[in-house]
Amino acid sequence: MSELGLTKLAVMKRYWILFCLASFFLFENGCREAEQKKFTDEKWWKEAVVYQIYPRSFKDSDGDGIGDLKGIISKLDYIKNLGINAVWLNPIYSSPNDDNGYDVSDYRNIMKDFGTMADFDSLINGMHQRGIKLVMDLVVNHSSDEHEWFKQSRSSRTSPYRNYYHWWNAERGKPPPRYSLFDINHDAWRYDSVTNAYYLHYFSRKQPDLNWENPELRKEVYAIMKFWADKGIDGFRLDAFQFAAKDTAFPVFPPGYEKKFQLYYAIGPHLHDYLKEMNQKVFSRYDVMSVAEGAGNSFEDAHQLVDADRGELNMAYAFEGVDIAKSEGYSLLHFKEVFSRWDSAFALNGWLSIFLSNHDQARLVSRFGNDSPEFREASAKMLATFLMTMRGTPYYYNGDELGMTNIRFTKITDYRDMSIKNEYQHQKDIHADTLLFLENEKFVSRDNGRTPFQWDGGQNAGFTTGTPWIPVNTNYSFINAALEEKDSNSCLNYFRKLVDFRKSNPVLVYGKYKLLDNDNTQVYAYTREGEGKKMLILLNFSAKNAKADVNVSMAGAKLLLSNYVEGQSELPGESGYALRPYEAVIFQLQ
Ligand code: NOJ
């Protein structure tokens, strides 16, 4: 080849290298921008740590044995000191309390047991002064049968409120079966002699379902929502809303439908239209967050509820994870598979809630951890570490920060929850084994999570000076906030540390999640990564020593947090990382 030819080749080669470098640079930049974008799509509700308060059981200020708004106000500094920045308050509206407030008789008033509207105003002011947002329950799949709408509706077939509810005139014969979750007979149609017709109630007889197909009803609900948004609330949690839309022809469901309530009743026709309308009329006009209770029946359903471009809700609240724990235990592989699957389905679009307990569940540590004296604290802290290090908005139920446990009532008369009492009666009626039923309730009953908050070692755990509406767990003498306050290694103080840690590390909110050591049956290991930061989280979900084989470079790794007093100084090596029972560690990787 001539000299000229060789020079030409060298020049071309140089251009080729430059071209490759430029392309690589552009590609890298593109990726970084995409990653960056995720981090800049910031929303307060994504970064929030939500603390759920069950007002009936939190703090009683007037000695009637029932928690109230003034009680919550008196504990605002405690709440603030948890570090959380949003509170979800279970319903506080006027209610005859068939279902502890989930049966609303006046949406614009406060339940007498809980106080007055003036108390509410002080509560929201107190929260806002402390930088805490308030998310309220919106219970509009159904109302109370004592709501004025229902009183009018049942009074005559020609009442203007008749179509606020679902009625089936008895001369048409019996309506096609519908399942009620709370009814003694599980029959969702209740005959009402006043107008010789049946009304629909998916929950108790005192919770008739509202008719969302009626535009008048929808208008009323949006006005109620605006009433609260104008008062300054920061969000709505939509109770049972996935069941709100119904096919009013009430077609006959296939046999066995009642065992698949969710499948046949959720995401009915026009549900998305209603949510879009709600968004347009209310959500889009205020800086409020919105969370669905539930997430439909598939990822597609869930995305349709919450993807940003849909203009419906902000985040889903999927039950698959919380439903894993059974009285006979659960498999960690299953647990990891569920949380990893949900995370990957929402990695690019939509947003999830992360939770393992709430007012409808038994206690976190008793279901997912180990509430024996030996492991209660370690496992409660380990579970808190999980909740605070996953992608999504963590919801933490009051009392779990202390490691409160199931009360395990032994007699049906101990229970307060109408749904358990009705189910017990049902079991009796069908001659089932009621002892077995009660045994199972010790593990699953939602009253386990509703016993009074354990403030101190005094009378009734400092919850009330009167007779508590539901018994206090006797372990309050050693599990209570006052004691834990003084112990720097308590569950309470560890929880505070964790909340703080999450708040100062946005990678835990927005960063990529990657499951490691997938087949490990004892250890849940994952990384969270983004914006140049990478964290490794190792959680031993078992009561035995365990080893994690994470296979990531640990050069320059730093142990940031551990739930054991003496954190291990050794880093994961060739032979894996040894974890003590229920140990949780967080490393920063280089
Ligand atoms: C879901 C609520 O979380 C639960 O407590 C209530 O009983 C039902 N919806 C009915 O409102």
XYZ file of N, CA and C in Angstrom, residues 40 50 54 68 204 325 383 425 430 500 506 516 524 537:
42
model
N -35.473 13.037 39.256
C -36.011 14.393 39.299
C -37.538 14.385 39.193
N -45.291 7.261 55.562
C -46.652 7.454 56.070
C -46.845 6.655 57.365
N -54.733 4.817 63.968
C -56.081 4.291 64.185
C -56.647 5.072 65.373
N -59.256 9.750 70.733
C -59.941 10.898 70.121
C -58.931 11.881 69.529
N -71.175 -4.815 55.668
C -72.247 -5.251 56.581
C -73.600 -4.694 56.126
N -48.498 -13.931 54.688
C -48.328 -14.565 56.007
C -49.566 -15.361 56.389
N -37.887 -6.145 60.107
C -39.020 -5.866 59.207
C -39.107 -4.372 58.893
N -70.692 -16.300 64.148
C -72.094 -16.734 64.113
C -72.348 -17.594 62.871
N -73.442 -22.895 60.372
C -73.180 -23.986 59.417
C -72.512 -25.181 60.119
N -35.036 8.439 59.442
C -34.062 9.483 59.157
C -33.142 9.069 58.009
N -32.131 9.555 49.164
C -33.166 9.419 48.119
C -33.002 8.164 47.268
N -30.704 -10.125 45.051
C -29.482 -10.933 44.985
C -29.734 -12.232 45.749
N -33.033 -12.270 52.695
C -33.512 -11.396 51.617
C -32.390 -10.382 51.387
N -28.582 -4.283 51.011
C -29.405 -4.565 52.191
C -29.476 -6.079 52.383
